[in-house]
Short mmCIF file of C-alpha atoms and ligand atoms in Angstrom, two decimals:
data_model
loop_
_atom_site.label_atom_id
_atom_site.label_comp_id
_atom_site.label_asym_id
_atom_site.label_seq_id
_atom_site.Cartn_x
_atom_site.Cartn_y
_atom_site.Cartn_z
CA UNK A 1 -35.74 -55.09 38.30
CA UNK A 2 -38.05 -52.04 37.75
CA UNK A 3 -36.58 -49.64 39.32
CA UNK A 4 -32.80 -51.19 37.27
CA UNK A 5 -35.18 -50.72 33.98
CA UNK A 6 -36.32 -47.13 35.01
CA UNK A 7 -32.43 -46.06 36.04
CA UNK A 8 -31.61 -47.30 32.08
CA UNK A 9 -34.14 -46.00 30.67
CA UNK A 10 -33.49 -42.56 32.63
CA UNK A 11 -29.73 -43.23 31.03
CA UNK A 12 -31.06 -43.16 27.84
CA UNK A 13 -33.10 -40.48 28.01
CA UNK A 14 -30.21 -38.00 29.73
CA UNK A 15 -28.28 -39.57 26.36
CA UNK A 16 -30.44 -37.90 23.97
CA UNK A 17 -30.90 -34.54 26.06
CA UNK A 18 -26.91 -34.23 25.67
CA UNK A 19 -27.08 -35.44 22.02
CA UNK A 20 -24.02 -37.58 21.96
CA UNK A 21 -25.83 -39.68 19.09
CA UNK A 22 -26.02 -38.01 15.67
CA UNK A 23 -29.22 -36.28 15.00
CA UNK A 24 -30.52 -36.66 11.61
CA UNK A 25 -32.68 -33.14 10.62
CA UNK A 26 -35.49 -33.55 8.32
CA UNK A 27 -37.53 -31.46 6.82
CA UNK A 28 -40.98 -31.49 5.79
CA UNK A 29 -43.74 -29.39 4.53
CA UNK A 30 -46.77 -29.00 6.27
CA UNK A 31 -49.29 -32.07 5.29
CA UNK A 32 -46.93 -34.54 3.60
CA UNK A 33 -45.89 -37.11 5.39
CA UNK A 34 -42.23 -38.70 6.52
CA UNK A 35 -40.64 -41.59 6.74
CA UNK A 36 -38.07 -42.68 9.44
CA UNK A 37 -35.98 -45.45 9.83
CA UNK A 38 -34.24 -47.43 12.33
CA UNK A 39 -29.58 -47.33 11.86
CA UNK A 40 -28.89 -50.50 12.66
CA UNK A 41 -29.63 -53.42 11.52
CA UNK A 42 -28.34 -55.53 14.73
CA UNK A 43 -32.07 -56.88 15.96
CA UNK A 44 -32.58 -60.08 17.68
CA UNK A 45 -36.24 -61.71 17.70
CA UNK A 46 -37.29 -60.83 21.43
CA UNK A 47 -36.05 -57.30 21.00
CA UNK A 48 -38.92 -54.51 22.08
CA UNK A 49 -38.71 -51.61 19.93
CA UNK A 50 -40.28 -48.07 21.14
CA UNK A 51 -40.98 -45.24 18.65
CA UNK A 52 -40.75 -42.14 21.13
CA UNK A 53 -41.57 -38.22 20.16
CA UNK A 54 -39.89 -35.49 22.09
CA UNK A 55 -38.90 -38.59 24.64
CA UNK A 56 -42.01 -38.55 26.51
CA UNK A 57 -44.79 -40.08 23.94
CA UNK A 58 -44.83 -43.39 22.60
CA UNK A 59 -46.09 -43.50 18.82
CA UNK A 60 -45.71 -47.31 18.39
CA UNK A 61 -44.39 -50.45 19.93
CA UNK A 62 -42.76 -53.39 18.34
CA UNK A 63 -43.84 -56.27 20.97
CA UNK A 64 -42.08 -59.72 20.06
CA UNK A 65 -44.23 -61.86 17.95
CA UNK A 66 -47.21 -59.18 18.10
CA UNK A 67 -48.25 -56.93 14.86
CA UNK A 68 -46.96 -52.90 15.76
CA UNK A 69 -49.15 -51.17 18.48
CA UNK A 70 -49.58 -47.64 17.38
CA UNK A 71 -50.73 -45.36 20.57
CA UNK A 72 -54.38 -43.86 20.85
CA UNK A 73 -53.10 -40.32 19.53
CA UNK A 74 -51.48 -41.72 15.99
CA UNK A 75 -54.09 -43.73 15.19
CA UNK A 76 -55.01 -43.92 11.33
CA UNK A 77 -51.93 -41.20 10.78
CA UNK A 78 -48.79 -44.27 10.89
CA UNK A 79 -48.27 -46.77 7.98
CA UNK A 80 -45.33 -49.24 7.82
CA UNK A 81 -43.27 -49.79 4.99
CA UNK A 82 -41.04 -52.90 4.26
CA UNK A 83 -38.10 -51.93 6.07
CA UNK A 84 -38.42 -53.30 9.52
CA UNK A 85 -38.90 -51.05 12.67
CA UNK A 86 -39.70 -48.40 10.00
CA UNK A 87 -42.45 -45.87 10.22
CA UNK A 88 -44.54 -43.48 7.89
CA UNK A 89 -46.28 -40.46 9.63
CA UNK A 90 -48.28 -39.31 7.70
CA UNK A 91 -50.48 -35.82 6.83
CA UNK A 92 -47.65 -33.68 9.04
CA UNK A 93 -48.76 -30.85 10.88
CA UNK A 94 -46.65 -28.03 13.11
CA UNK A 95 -47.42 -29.31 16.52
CA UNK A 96 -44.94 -32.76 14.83
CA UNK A 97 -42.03 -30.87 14.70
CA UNK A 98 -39.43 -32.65 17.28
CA UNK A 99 -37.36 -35.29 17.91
CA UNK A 100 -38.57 -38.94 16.85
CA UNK A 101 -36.26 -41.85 18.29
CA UNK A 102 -36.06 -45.46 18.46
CA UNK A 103 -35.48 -47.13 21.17
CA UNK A 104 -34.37 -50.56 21.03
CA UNK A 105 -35.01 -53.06 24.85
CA UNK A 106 -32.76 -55.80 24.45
CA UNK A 107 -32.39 -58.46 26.70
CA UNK A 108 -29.42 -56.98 28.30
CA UNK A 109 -29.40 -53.58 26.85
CA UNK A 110 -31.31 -50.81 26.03
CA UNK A 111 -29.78 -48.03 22.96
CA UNK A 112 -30.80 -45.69 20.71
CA UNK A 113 -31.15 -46.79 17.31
CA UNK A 114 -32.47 -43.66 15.46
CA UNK A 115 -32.91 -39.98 15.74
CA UNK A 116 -34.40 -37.81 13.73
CA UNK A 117 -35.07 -34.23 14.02
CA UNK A 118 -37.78 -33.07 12.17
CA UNK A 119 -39.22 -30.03 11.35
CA UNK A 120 -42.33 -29.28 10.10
CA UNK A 121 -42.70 -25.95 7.85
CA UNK A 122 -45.07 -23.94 8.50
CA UNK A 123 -47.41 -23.03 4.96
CA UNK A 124 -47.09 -19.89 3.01
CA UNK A 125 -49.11 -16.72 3.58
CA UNK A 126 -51.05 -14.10 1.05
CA UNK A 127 -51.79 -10.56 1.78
CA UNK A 128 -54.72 -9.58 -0.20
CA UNK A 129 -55.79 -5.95 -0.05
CA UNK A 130 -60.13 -7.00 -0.21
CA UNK A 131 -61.17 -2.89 -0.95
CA UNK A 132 -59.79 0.07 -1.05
CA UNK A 133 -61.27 3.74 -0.78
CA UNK A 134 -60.41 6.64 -1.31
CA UNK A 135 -60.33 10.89 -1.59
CA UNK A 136 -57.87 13.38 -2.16
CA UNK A 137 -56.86 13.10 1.66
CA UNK A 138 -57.49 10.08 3.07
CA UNK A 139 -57.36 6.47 1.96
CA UNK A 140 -58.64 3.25 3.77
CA UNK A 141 -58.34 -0.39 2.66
CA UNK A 142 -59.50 -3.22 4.05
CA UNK A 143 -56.60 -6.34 4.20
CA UNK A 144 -56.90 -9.50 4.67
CA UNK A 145 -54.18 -12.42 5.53
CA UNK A 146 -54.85 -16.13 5.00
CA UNK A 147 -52.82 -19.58 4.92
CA UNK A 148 -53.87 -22.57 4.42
CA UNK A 149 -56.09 -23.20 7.36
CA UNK A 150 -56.58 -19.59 8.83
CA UNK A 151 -57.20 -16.25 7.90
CA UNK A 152 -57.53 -12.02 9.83
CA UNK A 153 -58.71 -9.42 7.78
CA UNK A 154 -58.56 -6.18 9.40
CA UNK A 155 -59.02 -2.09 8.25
CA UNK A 156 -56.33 0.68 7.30
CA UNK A 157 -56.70 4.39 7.53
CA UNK A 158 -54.94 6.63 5.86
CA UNK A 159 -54.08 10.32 5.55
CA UNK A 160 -51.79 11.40 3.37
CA UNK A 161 -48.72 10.87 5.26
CA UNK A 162 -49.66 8.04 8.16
CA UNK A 163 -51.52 4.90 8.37
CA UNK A 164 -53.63 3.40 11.26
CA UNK A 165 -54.63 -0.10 11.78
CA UNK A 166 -57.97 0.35 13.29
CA UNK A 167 -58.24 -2.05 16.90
CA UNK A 168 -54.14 -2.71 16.04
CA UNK A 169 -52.02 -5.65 15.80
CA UNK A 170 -54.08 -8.87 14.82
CA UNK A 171 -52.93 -11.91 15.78
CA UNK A 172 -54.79 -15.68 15.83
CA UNK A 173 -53.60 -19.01 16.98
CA UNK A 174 -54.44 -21.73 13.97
CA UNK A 175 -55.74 -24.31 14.47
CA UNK A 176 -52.38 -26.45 13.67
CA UNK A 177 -50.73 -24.33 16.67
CA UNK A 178 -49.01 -21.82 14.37
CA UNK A 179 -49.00 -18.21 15.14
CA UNK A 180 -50.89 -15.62 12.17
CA UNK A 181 -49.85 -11.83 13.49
CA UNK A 182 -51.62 -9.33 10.50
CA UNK A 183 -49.64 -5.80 11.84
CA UNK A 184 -48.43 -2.27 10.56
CA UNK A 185 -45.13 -0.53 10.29
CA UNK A 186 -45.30 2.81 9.39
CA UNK A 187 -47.09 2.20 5.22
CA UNK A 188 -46.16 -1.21 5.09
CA UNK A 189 -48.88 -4.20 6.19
CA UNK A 190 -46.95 -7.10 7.47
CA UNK A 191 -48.45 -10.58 7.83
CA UNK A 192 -46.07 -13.37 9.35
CA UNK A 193 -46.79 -16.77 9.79
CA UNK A 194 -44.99 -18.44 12.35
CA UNK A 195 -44.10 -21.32 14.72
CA UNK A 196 -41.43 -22.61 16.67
CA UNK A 197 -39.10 -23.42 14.00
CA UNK A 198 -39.83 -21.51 10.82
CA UNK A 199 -41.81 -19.04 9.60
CA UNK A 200 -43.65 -17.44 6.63
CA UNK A 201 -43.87 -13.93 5.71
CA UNK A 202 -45.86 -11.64 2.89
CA UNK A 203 -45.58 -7.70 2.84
CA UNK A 204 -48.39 -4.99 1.22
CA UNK A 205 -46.59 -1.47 0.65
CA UNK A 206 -50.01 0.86 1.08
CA UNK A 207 -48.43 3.80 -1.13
CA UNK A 208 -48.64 1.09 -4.14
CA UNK A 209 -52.76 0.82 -3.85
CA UNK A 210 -53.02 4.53 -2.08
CA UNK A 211 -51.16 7.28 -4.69
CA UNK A 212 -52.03 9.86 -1.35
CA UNK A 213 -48.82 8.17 -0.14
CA UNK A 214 -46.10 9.08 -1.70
CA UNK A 215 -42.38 7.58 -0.54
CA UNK A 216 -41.34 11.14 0.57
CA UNK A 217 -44.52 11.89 2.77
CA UNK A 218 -44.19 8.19 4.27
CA UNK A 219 -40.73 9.16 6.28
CA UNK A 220 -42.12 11.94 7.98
CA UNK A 221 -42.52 12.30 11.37
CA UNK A 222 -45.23 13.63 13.16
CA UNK A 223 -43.33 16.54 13.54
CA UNK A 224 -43.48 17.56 9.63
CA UNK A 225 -46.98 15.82 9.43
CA UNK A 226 -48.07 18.88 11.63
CA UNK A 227 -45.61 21.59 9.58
CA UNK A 228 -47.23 20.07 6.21
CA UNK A 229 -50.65 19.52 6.65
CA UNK A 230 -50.46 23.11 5.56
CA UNK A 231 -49.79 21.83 2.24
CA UNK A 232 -51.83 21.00 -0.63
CA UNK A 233 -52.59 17.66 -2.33
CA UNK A 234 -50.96 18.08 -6.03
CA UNK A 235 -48.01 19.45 -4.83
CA UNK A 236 -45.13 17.23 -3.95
CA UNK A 237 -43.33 17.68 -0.71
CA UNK A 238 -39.74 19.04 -1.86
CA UNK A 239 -37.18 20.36 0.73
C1 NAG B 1 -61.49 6.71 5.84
O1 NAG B 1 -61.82 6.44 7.19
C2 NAG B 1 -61.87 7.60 7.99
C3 NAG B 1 -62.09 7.15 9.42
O2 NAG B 1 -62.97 6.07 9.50
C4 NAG B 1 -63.01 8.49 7.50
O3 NAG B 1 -63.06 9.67 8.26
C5 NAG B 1 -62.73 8.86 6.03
O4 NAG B 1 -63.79 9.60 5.50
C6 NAG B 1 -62.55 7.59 5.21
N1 NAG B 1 -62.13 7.95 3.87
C7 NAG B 1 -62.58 7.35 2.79
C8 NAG B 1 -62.05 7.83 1.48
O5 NAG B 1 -63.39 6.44 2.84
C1 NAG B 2 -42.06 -13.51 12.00
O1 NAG B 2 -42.29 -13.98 13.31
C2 NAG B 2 -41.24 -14.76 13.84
C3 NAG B 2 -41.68 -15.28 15.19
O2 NAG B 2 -42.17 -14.25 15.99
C4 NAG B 2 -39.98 -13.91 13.92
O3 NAG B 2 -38.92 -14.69 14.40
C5 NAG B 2 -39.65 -13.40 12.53
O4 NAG B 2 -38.53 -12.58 12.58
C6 NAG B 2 -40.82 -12.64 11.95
N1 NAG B 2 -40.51 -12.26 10.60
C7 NAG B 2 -40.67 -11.01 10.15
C8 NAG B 2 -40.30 -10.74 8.75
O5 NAG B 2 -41.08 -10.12 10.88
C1 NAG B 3 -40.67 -11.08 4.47
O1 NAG B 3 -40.02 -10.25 5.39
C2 NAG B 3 -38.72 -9.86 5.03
C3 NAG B 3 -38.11 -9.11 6.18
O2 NAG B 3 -38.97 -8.12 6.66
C4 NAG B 3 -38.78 -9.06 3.74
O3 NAG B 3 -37.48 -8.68 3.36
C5 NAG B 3 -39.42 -9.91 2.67
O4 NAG B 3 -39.59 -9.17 1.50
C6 NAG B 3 -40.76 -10.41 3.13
N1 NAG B 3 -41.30 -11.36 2.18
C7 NAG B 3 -42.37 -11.11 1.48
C8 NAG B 3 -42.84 -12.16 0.55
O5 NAG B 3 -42.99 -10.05 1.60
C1 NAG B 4 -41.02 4.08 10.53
O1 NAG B 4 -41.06 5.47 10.72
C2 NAG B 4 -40.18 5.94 11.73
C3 NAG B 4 -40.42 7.44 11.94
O2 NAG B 4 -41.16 8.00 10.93
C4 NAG B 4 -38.75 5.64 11.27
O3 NAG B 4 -37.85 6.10 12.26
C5 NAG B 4 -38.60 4.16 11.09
O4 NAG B 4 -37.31 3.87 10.60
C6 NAG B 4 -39.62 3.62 10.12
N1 NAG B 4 -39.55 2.17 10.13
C7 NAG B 4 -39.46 1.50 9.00
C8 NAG B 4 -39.37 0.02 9.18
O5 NAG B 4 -39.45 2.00 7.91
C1 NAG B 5 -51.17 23.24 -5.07
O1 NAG B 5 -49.87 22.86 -5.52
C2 NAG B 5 -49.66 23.01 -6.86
C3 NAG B 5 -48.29 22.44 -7.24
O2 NAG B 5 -47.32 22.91 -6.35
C4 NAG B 5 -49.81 24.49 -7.25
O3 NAG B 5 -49.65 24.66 -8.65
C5 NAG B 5 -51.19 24.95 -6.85
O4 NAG B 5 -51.32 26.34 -7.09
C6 NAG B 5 -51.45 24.70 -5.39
N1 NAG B 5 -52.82 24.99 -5.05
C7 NAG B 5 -53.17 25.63 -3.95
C8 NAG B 5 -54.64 25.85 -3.72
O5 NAG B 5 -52.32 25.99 -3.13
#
């Protein structure tokens, strides 16, 4: 009888790898919580019903005659509303992005009775330019890029026509498993927030806090850098 059970349940798991059931997508900012229900109202009384993340987990079990388990991990973060089989995770975070289903152990059957894709967003980012200094030739600021829980600050050099990140790309893993990557491309500071499934972006153009970069001088390449360090400050760099 075990091994029958394991060969269904192995059935229904190879079901929802192939999706052949309709996938509901959800979406849902990070920290508010979601709701997901059962689609079908077909229950008998000795049914066992198995709320299952990304197949493999268990978030709660409906045991005949027995009040909801909810598993070690989801403690204090599932609530149940009215609607039976029903639950309410709550405070969402990025690593909860992925498949929720229901799985319903009948007597003689075992199905699918919900799927729901969700994906959890991750929060928006700021670029803040913290201090900025700066002489007729040079011009260094210090940046710094922060969400919700996380933040890198890190330190720009400039000369009048290029701009260093000093140690380079910055990047930190939050601690809600998202990805923070604080980086250059040529005069613009770049700050992306991502994860798996979505991500968050904010942009700094340096020329707007440094006037020693102008829009012309910010195309060159090294090449001219060389041919026009020859050339003074006030003057603008006209073909
Ligand atoms: C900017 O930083 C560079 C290198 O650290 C330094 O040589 C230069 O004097 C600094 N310029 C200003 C205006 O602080
Ligand atoms: C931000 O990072 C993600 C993941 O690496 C990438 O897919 C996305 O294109 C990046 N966005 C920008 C604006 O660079
Ligand atoms: C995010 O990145 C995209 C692509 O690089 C850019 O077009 C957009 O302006 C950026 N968003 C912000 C808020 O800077
Ligand atoms: C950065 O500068 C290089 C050479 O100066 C240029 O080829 C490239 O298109 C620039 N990239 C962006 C994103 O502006
Ligand atoms: C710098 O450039 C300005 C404008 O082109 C010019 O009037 C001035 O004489 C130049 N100064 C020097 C020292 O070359």
């Amino acid at each position: 009888l075990l091994v029958y059970l394991e060969l269904v349940t192995l059935c229904v798991v190879f079901t929802v790898f192939t999706g052949s059931s309709a996938v509901t997508p959800v979406f849902v900012q990070k920290g508010k919580d979601v709701t997901l229900d059962v689609m079908t109202d077909g229950f008998h009384e000795d049914d066992i019903v198995l709320w299952r993340f990304n197949i493999n987990s268990i978030l709660v079990r409906y045991i005949p005659g027995k009040e909801p388990v909810v598993s070690d991990v989801y403690t204090g973060r599932v609530e149940f509303p009215q609607k039976k089989y029903s639950v309410t995770l709550k405070n969402l975070q990025e690593s909860d992005s992925g498949v929720y289903t229901a799985q319903l152990i009948g007597s003689a059957e075992v199905q699918i009775v919900a799927e729901h894709k969700v994906t959890v967003q991750v929060s928006p980012v700021k670029l803040t330019v913290d201090s900025v200094s700066s002489s007729s030739d040079s011009c260094n600021l210090t940046v710094t890029c922060s969400t919700q829980d996380s933040d890198i600050t890190s330190r720009v050099t400039c000369d009048t026509t290029t701009c260093h990140q000093e140690g380079g790309e910055r990047s930190k893993v939050t601690t809600s498993g998202a990805s923070l990557r604080l980086y250059l491309v040529n005069s613009t500071i770049n700050c992306n927030h991502s994860n798996q499934v979505s991500w968050t972006n904010d942009t700094n153009e340096i020329g707007q806090v440094c006037p020693q970069l102008t829009g012309k001088n910010q195309k060159q390449n090294n090449k001219l850098t060389a041919m026009l360090s020859g050339i003074n400050q006030t003057s603008s760099v006209s073909n």
